[in-house]
Amino acid sequence: MMTKTTTSIIAESRRLIVKIGSSLLVDEATGQIRRAWMDSLCDDVARLRARGQDVILVSSGAVAVGRKHLGLVPPLRLEEKQAAAATGQIRLAHAYQEALARHGITVAQVLLTLADSEDRRRFLNARNTLDTLLRLGAVPVINENDTVATTEIRFGDNDRLAARVAQMSGADSLVLFSDIDGLYTADPRKNPDARFLAQVTEITPEIEAMAGDPGSSVGTGGMVTKLTAAKICLSAGCRMAICKGEPLHPLTALENGARVTWFLPSATPKTARKQWIAGSMSPLGSLHLDDGAVRALSSGKSLLPAGVRAVDGEFDRGDCVLVRDAQGRVVARGLSAYSSDDARLIMGRKSADIEGVLGFRGRDEIIHRDDLVMEG
């Protein structure tokens, strides 16, 4: 891929996810965080933030840092990994805080498990938290919640977690910084005839067959998890890069033409999300609107409680519902920000009344326009 294309992809990304592997962040011999490398990464993050881009960091390294601090010797049992994560996460978060504080940037630690990205309600809560943090100017630093994870921690699957974060946050691009500079037709460390692939637009069985074994004793993710992450990104309309993260200022190096494999989707995040709402979710209820609300939706507006005249069915927050006009015709479908019980209480009311009626301040919209797909 040409340098100009890589440069424009990064520069044009409204929201960028950066995943950092353990082997880049932690010195294997000492168990210490590579502060010079972290500082250079955070310099890059500050530069992107200064030009108006949202950045989310998905960082491995807690187990690797905590392991050395507690004197644990691999291979670790699950409970030992969790103990290492508990002490290592504090050190990791503090290091990020110090590195970004030099630029006057606030850090927010967010611990997630893969289950948080797969349960609908927890997915929505995490998405709203990330959106709020970014709106307030913070840089979220996400790690797997290894102290409570069970199966996931055994696979070190932060690649897939990063892709889920990209999906839930509507990111344009995900960069996986690794100890390899991209995808090859075979493991280049073992096969001198391995051919480098600059662009991938579809994860075919042939592409999957190219995945090799994990190459580092510090990290536990290999090309298999990276291709799984790429599948998630492509379906979410998010571009994904695999590139070498070892140089200082790795994002700058990427923009300046470092070798990289780009996985390029056919849709944008917003388009992919709306396709998913339109075709992959079964509606669990209906909202009946007045004519003014239907006109507002047709002009690209969100659905406010004031325009809802009746609520049918039983559904929870985040479930898919049909949107009907006064004659009962389906005009749209979308994800409700309220349960059916709460929707019945606030229908016909102004958004300013929601807190007084429900006892908590929810979203102003029953369905946000980004979660709404018009029929026809």
mmCIF file of N, CA and C in Angstrom, residues 129-225:
data_model
loop_
_atom_site.group_PDB
_atom_site.id
_atom_site.type_symbol
_atom_site.label_atom_id
_atom_site.label_comp_id
_atom_site.label_asym_id
_atom_site.label_seq_id
_atom_site.Cartn_x
_atom_site.Cartn_y
_atom_site.Cartn_z
ATOM 1 N N THR A 129 -20.368 4.892 27.952
ATOM 2 C CA THR A 129 -19.252 5.363 28.789
ATOM 3 C C THR A 129 -18.101 5.858 27.920
ATOM 4 N N LEU A 130 -17.743 5.087 26.883
ATOM 5 C CA LEU A 130 -16.649 5.490 26.002
ATOM 6 C C LEU A 130 -16.992 6.789 25.279
ATOM 7 N N ASP A 131 -18.215 6.898 24.778
ATOM 8 C CA ASP A 131 -18.632 8.127 24.086
ATOM 9 C C ASP A 131 -18.527 9.336 25.013
ATOM 10 N N THR A 132 -18.945 9.155 26.266
ATOM 11 C CA THR A 132 -18.908 10.258 27.220
ATOM 12 C C THR A 132 -17.475 10.660 27.547
ATOM 13 N N LEU A 133 -16.611 9.674 27.772
ATOM 14 C CA LEU A 133 -15.208 9.971 28.071
ATOM 15 C C LEU A 133 -14.553 10.728 26.918
ATOM 16 N N LEU A 134 -14.808 10.281 25.699
ATOM 17 C CA LEU A 134 -14.210 10.943 24.533
ATOM 18 C C LEU A 134 -14.757 12.359 24.365
ATOM 19 N N ARG A 135 -16.045 12.523 24.608
ATOM 20 C CA ARG A 135 -16.652 13.855 24.497
ATOM 21 C C ARG A 135 -16.045 14.810 25.518
ATOM 22 N N LEU A 136 -15.638 14.273 26.671
ATOM 23 C CA LEU A 136 -15.051 15.098 27.728
ATOM 24 C C LEU A 136 -13.549 15.276 27.567
ATOM 25 N N GLY A 137 -12.988 14.720 26.475
ATOM 26 C CA GLY A 137 -11.586 14.947 26.165
ATOM 27 C C GLY A 137 -10.608 13.959 26.759
ATOM 28 N N ALA A 138 -11.099 12.880 27.359
ATOM 29 C CA ALA A 138 -10.211 11.879 27.959
ATOM 30 C C ALA A 138 -9.773 10.853 26.914
ATOM 31 N N VAL A 139 -8.676 10.174 27.205
ATOM 32 C CA VAL A 139 -8.226 9.039 26.402
ATOM 33 C C VAL A 139 -8.490 7.766 27.201
ATOM 34 N N PRO A 140 -9.473 6.955 26.804
ATOM 35 C CA PRO A 140 -9.710 5.697 27.507
ATOM 36 C C PRO A 140 -8.565 4.713 27.251
ATOM 37 N N VAL A 141 -8.105 4.087 28.316
ATOM 38 C CA VAL A 141 -7.125 3.005 28.205
ATOM 39 C C VAL A 141 -7.831 1.736 28.663
ATOM 40 N N ILE A 142 -8.008 0.821 27.738
ATOM 41 C CA ILE A 142 -8.812 -0.372 27.984
ATOM 42 C C ILE A 142 -7.916 -1.589 28.097
ATOM 43 N N ASN A 143 -8.214 -2.408 29.073
ATOM 44 C CA ASN A 143 -7.570 -3.708 29.178
ATOM 45 C C ASN A 143 -8.640 -4.724 29.517
ATOM 46 N N GLU A 144 -8.362 -5.964 29.187
ATOM 47 C CA GLU A 144 -9.257 -7.028 29.597
ATOM 48 C C GLU A 144 -9.276 -7.090 31.113
ATOM 49 N N ASN A 145 -10.456 -7.298 31.670
ATOM 50 C CA ASN A 145 -10.583 -7.371 33.126
ATOM 51 C C ASN A 145 -10.108 -8.748 33.590
ATOM 52 N N ASP A 146 -8.793 -8.929 33.562
ATOM 53 C CA ASP A 146 -8.207 -10.245 33.789
ATOM 54 C C ASP A 146 -8.451 -10.794 35.189
ATOM 55 N N THR A 147 -8.748 -9.918 36.137
ATOM 56 C CA THR A 147 -8.950 -10.405 37.498
ATOM 57 C C THR A 147 -10.260 -11.173 37.644
ATOM 58 N N VAL A 148 -11.196 -11.012 36.706
ATOM 59 C CA VAL A 148 -12.459 -11.754 36.768
ATOM 60 C C VAL A 148 -12.690 -12.614 35.532
ATOM 61 N N ALA A 149 -11.883 -12.436 34.489
ATOM 62 C CA ALA A 149 -12.054 -13.235 33.285
ATOM 63 C C ALA A 149 -11.702 -14.687 33.575
ATOM 64 N N THR A 150 -12.282 -15.578 32.796
ATOM 65 C CA THR A 150 -11.994 -17.005 33.000
ATOM 66 C C THR A 150 -11.367 -17.593 31.744
ATOM 67 N N THR A 151 -12.192 -17.952 30.788
ATOM 68 C CA THR A 151 -11.655 -18.559 29.574
ATOM 69 C C THR A 151 -10.782 -17.591 28.793
ATOM 70 N N GLU A 152 -11.212 -16.301 28.702
ATOM 71 C CA GLU A 152 -10.531 -15.362 27.817
ATOM 72 C C GLU A 152 -9.063 -15.178 28.170
ATOM 73 N N ILE A 153 -8.766 -15.135 29.470
ATOM 74 C CA ILE A 153 -7.412 -14.815 29.891
ATOM 75 C C ILE A 153 -6.420 -15.875 29.429
ATOM 76 N N ARG A 154 -6.911 -17.070 29.186
ATOM 77 C CA ARG A 154 -6.033 -18.155 28.769
ATOM 78 C C ARG A 154 -5.535 -17.949 27.342
ATOM 79 N N PHE A 155 -6.227 -17.152 26.597
ATOM 80 C CA PHE A 155 -5.864 -16.954 25.200
ATOM 81 C C PHE A 155 -5.263 -15.581 24.921
ATOM 82 N N GLY A 156 -5.228 -14.713 25.922
ATOM 83 C CA GLY A 156 -4.652 -13.383 25.719
ATOM 84 C C GLY A 156 -5.275 -12.657 24.553
ATOM 85 N N ASP A 157 -6.616 -12.662 24.514
ATOM 86 C CA ASP A 157 -7.314 -12.277 23.293
ATOM 87 C C ASP A 157 -7.600 -10.791 23.217
ATOM 88 N N ASN A 158 -6.636 -9.942 23.534
ATOM 89 C CA ASN A 158 -6.868 -8.505 23.437
ATOM 90 C C ASN A 158 -7.007 -8.028 22.000
ATOM 91 N N ASP A 159 -6.541 -8.808 21.026
ATOM 92 C CA ASP A 159 -6.794 -8.458 19.626
ATOM 93 C C ASP A 159 -8.295 -8.447 19.356
ATOM 94 N N ARG A 160 -8.962 -9.512 19.779
ATOM 95 C CA ARG A 160 -10.413 -9.587 19.560
ATOM 96 C C ARG A 160 -11.133 -8.549 20.411
ATOM 97 N N LEU A 161 -10.664 -8.340 21.637
ATOM 98 C CA LEU A 161 -11.268 -7.311 22.481
ATOM 99 C C LEU A 161 -11.149 -5.935 21.819
ATOM 100 N N ALA A 162 -9.992 -5.653 21.223
ATOM 101 C CA ALA A 162 -9.803 -4.368 20.538
ATOM 102 C C ALA A 162 -10.787 -4.216 19.387
ATOM 103 N N ALA A 163 -11.024 -5.297 18.655
ATOM 104 C CA ALA A 163 -11.983 -5.248 17.546
ATOM 105 C C ALA A 163 -13.398 -5.015 18.065
ATOM 106 N N ARG A 164 -13.737 -5.635 19.190
ATOM 107 C CA ARG A 164 -15.056 -5.410 19.785
ATOM 108 C C ARG A 164 -15.202 -3.961 20.252
ATOM 109 N N VAL A 165 -14.120 -3.402 20.796
ATOM 110 C CA VAL A 165 -14.149 -1.994 21.207
ATOM 111 C C VAL A 165 -14.345 -1.100 19.978
ATOM 112 N N ALA A 166 -13.662 -1.429 18.889
ATOM 113 C CA ALA A 166 -13.844 -0.680 17.642
ATOM 114 C C ALA A 166 -15.294 -0.749 17.178
ATOM 115 N N GLN A 167 -15.867 -1.932 17.287
ATOM 116 C CA GLN A 167 -17.257 -2.140 16.878
ATOM 117 C C GLN A 167 -18.211 -1.340 17.759
ATOM 118 N N MET A 168 -18.046 -1.432 19.084
ATOM 119 C CA MET A 168 -18.996 -0.765 19.990
ATOM 120 C C MET A 168 -18.850 0.757 19.959
ATOM 121 N N SER A 169 -17.659 1.245 19.639
ATOM 122 C CA SER A 169 -17.435 2.691 19.654
ATOM 123 C C SER A 169 -17.610 3.329 18.284
ATOM 124 N N GLY A 170 -17.905 2.525 17.250
ATOM 125 C CA GLY A 170 -18.072 3.070 15.904
ATOM 126 C C GLY A 170 -16.788 3.645 15.341
ATOM 127 N N ALA A 171 -15.650 3.016 15.664
ATOM 128 C CA ALA A 171 -14.354 3.531 15.209
ATOM 129 C C ALA A 171 -14.177 3.346 13.708
ATOM 130 N N ASP A 172 -13.395 4.251 13.112
ATOM 131 C CA ASP A 172 -13.084 4.158 11.686
ATOM 132 C C ASP A 172 -11.932 3.194 11.429
ATOM 133 N N SER A 173 -10.961 3.153 12.362
ATOM 134 C CA SER A 173 -9.745 2.367 12.132
ATOM 135 C C SER A 173 -9.253 1.761 13.436
ATOM 136 N N LEU A 174 -8.698 0.559 13.317
ATOM 137 C CA LEU A 174 -8.020 -0.116 14.420
ATOM 138 C C LEU A 174 -6.608 -0.448 13.971
ATOM 139 N N VAL A 175 -5.633 -0.068 14.776
ATOM 140 C CA VAL A 175 -4.239 -0.395 14.498
ATOM 141 C C VAL A 175 -3.762 -1.393 15.540
ATOM 142 N N LEU A 176 -3.353 -2.577 15.072
ATOM 143 C CA LEU A 176 -2.773 -3.583 15.961
ATOM 144 C C LEU A 176 -1.258 -3.493 15.870
ATOM 145 N N PHE A 177 -0.629 -2.942 16.895
ATOM 146 C CA PHE A 177 0.825 -2.894 16.930
ATOM 147 C C PHE A 177 1.344 -4.229 17.452
ATOM 148 N N SER A 178 2.258 -4.820 16.693
ATOM 149 C CA SER A 178 2.718 -6.163 16.991
ATOM 150 C C SER A 178 4.221 -6.241 16.795
ATOM 151 N N ASP A 179 4.766 -7.460 16.886
ATOM 152 C CA ASP A 179 6.183 -7.667 16.597
ATOM 153 C C ASP A 179 6.391 -8.154 15.170
ATOM 154 N N ILE A 180 5.329 -8.084 14.355
ATOM 155 C CA ILE A 180 5.425 -8.427 12.938
ATOM 156 C C ILE A 180 4.805 -7.300 12.129
ATOM 157 N N ASP A 181 5.287 -7.082 10.913
ATOM 158 C CA ASP A 181 4.875 -5.889 10.157
ATOM 159 C C ASP A 181 3.679 -6.112 9.240
ATOM 160 N N GLY A 182 2.987 -7.242 9.373
ATOM 161 C CA GLY A 182 1.804 -7.462 8.567
ATOM 162 C C GLY A 182 1.526 -8.928 8.349
ATOM 163 N N LEU A 183 0.656 -9.206 7.395
ATOM 164 C CA LEU A 183 0.256 -10.571 7.074
ATOM 165 C C LEU A 183 1.071 -11.096 5.903
ATOM 166 N N TYR A 184 1.573 -12.301 6.057
ATOM 167 C CA TYR A 184 2.339 -12.979 5.007
ATOM 168 C C TYR A 184 1.629 -14.273 4.627
ATOM 169 N N THR A 185 1.958 -14.777 3.469
ATOM 170 C CA THR A 185 1.357 -16.036 3.013
ATOM 171 C C THR A 185 1.814 -17.222 3.859
ATOM 172 N N ALA A 186 2.914 -17.054 4.601
ATOM 173 C CA ALA A 186 3.413 -18.052 5.549
ATOM 174 C C ALA A 186 4.229 -17.303 6.592
ATOM 175 N N ASP A 187 4.676 -17.990 7.619
ATOM 176 C CA ASP A 187 5.470 -17.348 8.660
ATOM 177 C C ASP A 187 6.830 -16.954 8.079
ATOM 178 N N PRO A 188 7.121 -15.653 7.945
ATOM 179 C CA PRO A 188 8.376 -15.232 7.316
ATOM 180 C C PRO A 188 9.613 -15.588 8.138
ATOM 181 N N ARG A 189 9.413 -15.883 9.420
ATOM 182 C CA ARG A 189 10.549 -16.279 10.255
ATOM 183 C C ARG A 189 10.967 -17.716 9.986
ATOM 184 N N LYS A 190 10.078 -18.465 9.344
ATOM 185 C CA LYS A 190 10.375 -19.872 9.058
ATOM 186 C C LYS A 190 10.453 -20.164 7.569
ATOM 187 N N ASN A 191 9.808 -19.328 6.766
ATOM 188 C CA ASN A 191 9.727 -19.583 5.330
ATOM 189 C C ASN A 191 10.217 -18.366 4.557
ATOM 190 N N PRO A 192 11.413 -18.437 3.962
ATOM 191 C CA PRO A 192 11.959 -17.273 3.238
ATOM 192 C C PRO A 192 11.158 -16.915 1.985
ATOM 193 N N ASP A 193 10.305 -17.815 1.539
ATOM 194 C CA ASP A 193 9.490 -17.553 0.348
ATOM 195 C C ASP A 193 8.142 -16.915 0.695
ATOM 196 N N ALA A 194 7.915 -16.640 1.964
ATOM 197 C CA ALA A 194 6.644 -16.034 2.369
ATOM 198 C C ALA A 194 6.457 -14.685 1.686
ATOM 199 N N ARG A 195 5.247 -14.451 1.176
ATOM 200 C CA ARG A 195 4.953 -13.228 0.427
ATOM 201 C C ARG A 195 4.112 -12.292 1.300
ATOM 202 N N PHE A 196 4.474 -11.014 1.307
ATOM 203 C CA PHE A 196 3.777 -10.006 2.099
ATOM 204 C C PHE A 196 2.499 -9.567 1.390
ATOM 205 N N LEU A 197 1.410 -9.390 2.157
ATOM 206 C CA LEU A 197 0.137 -8.919 1.609
ATOM 207 C C LEU A 197 -0.134 -7.509 2.139
ATOM 208 N N ALA A 198 -0.247 -6.554 1.233
ATOM 209 C CA ALA A 198 -0.443 -5.159 1.640
ATOM 210 C C ALA A 198 -1.903 -4.832 1.913
ATOM 211 N N GLN A 199 -2.822 -5.505 1.227
ATOM 212 C CA GLN A 199 -4.250 -5.222 1.373
ATOM 213 C C GLN A 199 -5.035 -6.517 1.399
ATOM 214 N N VAL A 200 -6.052 -6.553 2.264
ATOM 215 C CA VAL A 200 -6.985 -7.668 2.326
ATOM 216 C C VAL A 200 -8.387 -7.078 2.424
ATOM 217 N N THR A 201 -9.290 -7.535 1.595
ATOM 218 C CA THR A 201 -10.664 -7.025 1.631
ATOM 219 C C THR A 201 -11.674 -8.082 2.085
ATOM 220 N N GLU A 202 -11.212 -9.325 2.220
ATOM 221 C CA GLU A 202 -12.108 -10.404 2.639
ATOM 222 C C GLU A 202 -11.276 -11.496 3.309
ATOM 223 N N ILE A 203 -11.800 -12.037 4.413
ATOM 224 C CA ILE A 203 -11.097 -13.115 5.111
ATOM 225 C C ILE A 203 -11.570 -14.443 4.526
ATOM 226 N N THR A 204 -10.830 -14.942 3.557
ATOM 227 C CA THR A 204 -11.163 -16.208 2.896
ATOM 228 C C THR A 204 -10.494 -17.372 3.631
ATOM 229 N N PRO A 205 -10.895 -18.608 3.343
ATOM 230 C CA PRO A 205 -10.193 -19.759 3.937
ATOM 231 C C PRO A 205 -8.699 -19.749 3.619
ATOM 232 N N GLU A 206 -8.326 -19.258 2.436
ATOM 233 C CA GLU A 206 -6.908 -19.180 2.073
ATOM 234 C C GLU A 206 -6.168 -18.190 2.974
ATOM 235 N N ILE A 207 -6.833 -17.052 3.270
ATOM 236 C CA ILE A 207 -6.221 -16.061 4.164
ATOM 237 C C ILE A 207 -6.071 -16.649 5.571
ATOM 238 N N GLU A 208 -7.117 -17.339 6.044
ATOM 239 C CA GLU A 208 -7.065 -17.920 7.386
ATOM 240 C C GLU A 208 -5.940 -18.947 7.499
ATOM 241 N N ALA A 209 -5.682 -19.660 6.416
ATOM 242 C CA ALA A 209 -4.633 -20.686 6.425
ATOM 243 C C ALA A 209 -3.241 -20.079 6.572
ATOM 244 N N MET A 210 -3.112 -18.783 6.343
ATOM 245 C CA MET A 210 -1.808 -18.126 6.441
ATOM 246 C C MET A 210 -1.411 -17.815 7.882
ATOM 247 N N ALA A 211 -2.346 -17.905 8.824
ATOM 248 C CA ALA A 211 -2.066 -17.546 10.213
ATOM 249 C C ALA A 211 -1.031 -18.491 10.809
ATOM 250 N N GLY A 212 -0.085 -17.918 11.550
ATOM 251 C CA GLY A 212 0.955 -18.724 12.184
ATOM 252 C C GLY A 212 0.731 -18.854 13.671
ATOM 253 N N ASP A 213 1.741 -19.385 14.384
ATOM 254 C CA ASP A 213 1.669 -19.559 15.828
ATOM 255 C C ASP A 213 2.134 -18.282 16.529
ATOM 256 N N PRO A 214 1.762 -18.109 17.804
ATOM 257 C CA PRO A 214 2.282 -16.970 18.562
ATOM 258 C C PRO A 214 3.803 -16.961 18.545
ATOM 259 N N GLY A 215 4.386 -15.767 18.432
ATOM 260 C CA GLY A 215 5.830 -15.670 18.277
ATOM 261 C C GLY A 215 6.559 -15.098 19.462
ATOM 262 N N SER A 216 5.864 -14.866 20.567
ATOM 263 C CA SER A 216 6.507 -14.201 21.705
ATOM 264 C C SER A 216 6.131 -14.904 22.990
ATOM 265 N N SER A 217 7.067 -14.965 23.937
ATOM 266 C CA SER A 217 6.770 -15.581 25.228
ATOM 267 C C SER A 217 6.096 -14.606 26.179
ATOM 268 N N VAL A 218 6.107 -13.309 25.844
ATOM 269 C CA VAL A 218 5.439 -12.312 26.692
ATOM 270 C C VAL A 218 3.970 -12.202 26.305
ATOM 271 N N GLY A 219 3.715 -12.007 25.023
ATOM 272 C CA GLY A 219 2.338 -11.962 24.545
ATOM 273 C C GLY A 219 1.848 -13.360 24.232
ATOM 274 N N THR A 220 0.505 -13.526 24.200
ATOM 275 C CA THR A 220 -0.054 -14.842 23.898
ATOM 276 C C THR A 220 -0.967 -14.806 22.685
ATOM 277 N N GLY A 221 -0.986 -13.702 21.969
ATOM 278 C CA GLY A 221 -1.814 -13.613 20.781
ATOM 279 C C GLY A 221 -0.984 -13.862 19.541
ATOM 280 N N GLY A 222 -1.537 -14.529 18.556
ATOM 281 C CA GLY A 222 -0.840 -14.771 17.306
ATOM 282 C C GLY A 222 -1.640 -14.237 16.142
ATOM 283 N N MET A 223 -1.276 -14.637 14.935
ATOM 284 C CA MET A 223 -1.981 -14.153 13.756
ATOM 285 C C MET A 223 -3.422 -14.664 13.711
ATOM 286 N N VAL A 224 -3.681 -15.802 14.351
ATOM 287 C CA VAL A 224 -5.050 -16.328 14.366
ATOM 288 C C VAL A 224 -6.001 -15.321 15.003
ATOM 289 N N THR A 225 -5.624 -14.782 16.177
ATOM 290 C CA THR A 225 -6.509 -13.817 16.841
ATOM 291 C C THR A 225 -6.581 -12.508 16.064
#
